[in-house]
Tab-separated table of C-alpha atoms in Angstrom:
chain	number	residue	atom	x	y	z
A	1	MET	CA	-1.129	-10.335	-10.709
A	2	PRO	CA	1.043	-7.831	-9.857
A	3	LEU	CA	0.695	-6.303	-5.945
A	4	ARG	CA	1.727	-2.576	-5.112
A	5	GLY	CA	3.809	-1.141	-2.889
A	6	THR	CA	6.532	1.505	-2.465
A	7	TYR	CA	9.753	0.628	-2.755
A	8	ALA	CA	13.451	1.571	-1.172
A	9	PRO	CA	16.668	-0.321	-1.783
A	10	ALA	CA	18.871	-2.310	0.286
A	11	ALA	CA	21.906	-4.322	0.683
A	12	PHE	CA	21.188	-6.210	-2.364
A	13	PRO	CA	19.451	-8.963	-2.304
A	14	GLY	CA	17.079	-7.820	-0.123
A	15	ALA	CA	14.742	-4.501	-0.775
A	16	TYR	CA	12.126	-3.034	1.046
A	17	ILE	CA	8.722	-3.076	0.301
A	18	ASP	CA	5.829	-0.471	2.056
A	19	GLY	CA	8.891	-0.770	4.868
A	20	LYS	CA	9.341	-4.486	5.100
A	21	LEU	CA	12.642	-6.602	4.164
A	22	VAL	CA	11.862	-8.955	1.057
A	23	GLN	CA	14.365	-11.130	-1.206
A	24	MET	CA	15.184	-10.283	-4.553
A	25	ALA	CA	14.934	-13.575	-6.897
A	26	PRO	CA	18.514	-13.837	-9.197
A	27	GLY	CA	17.968	-12.122	-11.907
A	28	VAL	CA	15.066	-9.498	-11.220
A	29	ARG	CA	14.134	-6.747	-13.373
A	30	ILE	CA	13.568	-3.379	-12.444
A	31	VAL	CA	11.415	-1.413	-15.067
A	32	MET	CA	11.445	2.746	-15.002
A	33	PRO	CA	8.713	4.192	-16.523
A	34	ASN	CA	10.989	4.723	-19.858
A	35	ASN	CA	11.178	1.031	-20.157
A	36	ALA	CA	14.960	1.473	-19.118
A	37	THR	CA	16.031	-1.469	-16.904
A	38	VAL	CA	18.191	-0.661	-14.049
A	39	PRO	CA	20.059	-2.214	-11.020
A	40	PRO	CA	17.978	-1.361	-7.878
A	41	ALA	CA	19.774	0.797	-5.971
A	42	GLN	CA	19.241	3.060	-8.599
A	43	VAL	CA	15.488	3.451	-7.303
A	44	PRO	CA	14.875	6.273	-5.025
A	45	PRO	CA	13.759	5.602	-1.765
A	46	GLU	CA	9.461	5.901	-1.013
A	47	THR	CA	9.293	4.489	-5.001
A	48	PRO	CA	5.861	3.797	-5.917
A	49	VAL	CA	5.863	0.255	-7.830
A	50	ARG	CA	4.268	-2.759	-8.816
A	51	TYR	CA	6.031	-5.848	-8.590
A	52	GLU	CA	5.702	-9.471	-9.165
A	53	LEU	CA	6.621	-12.630	-6.814
A	54	ASP	CA	8.411	-16.220	-7.693
A	55	ALA	CA	7.413	-19.715	-6.762
A	56	GLN	CA	9.861	-18.876	-3.512
A	57	GLY	CA	7.825	-16.010	-3.038
A	58	LYS	CA	10.915	-13.353	-3.859
A	59	VAL	CA	10.390	-10.530	-5.896
A	60	ARG	CA	11.100	-11.401	-9.752
A	61	MET	CA	10.200	-8.487	-11.438
A	62	VAL	CA	9.133	-4.475	-10.227
A	63	TRP	CA	8.366	-2.155	-12.487
A	64	VAL	CA	8.358	2.137	-11.468
A	65	LEU	CA	5.094	3.780	-11.622
A	66	THR	CA	4.611	7.010	-13.097
A	67	PRO	CA	3.014	9.812	-10.865
A	68	GLU	CA	-0.149	9.666	-12.759
A	69	GLU	CA	-0.549	5.621	-12.622
A	70	ALA	CA	0.595	5.745	-8.606
A	71	ARG	CA	-2.289	8.005	-7.719
A	72	LYS	CA	-4.639	5.139	-9.609
A	73	ARG	CA	-5.716	2.323	-7.203
């Protein structure tokens, strides 16, 4: 089940989710609302996202939320 948080880029392979430094998994995918895949550094700070972790606890998938999706809890 995907988790929710706010994303901010950091030096790869790191990123901040809800202000906490996390590790990105090799091959991490970040999908924008228009289904485009972007590199981690192209996501603006404080972006609302859904994300999934792999078995090692690294972020393996990130979906950037639309403003409407971000308002829903």
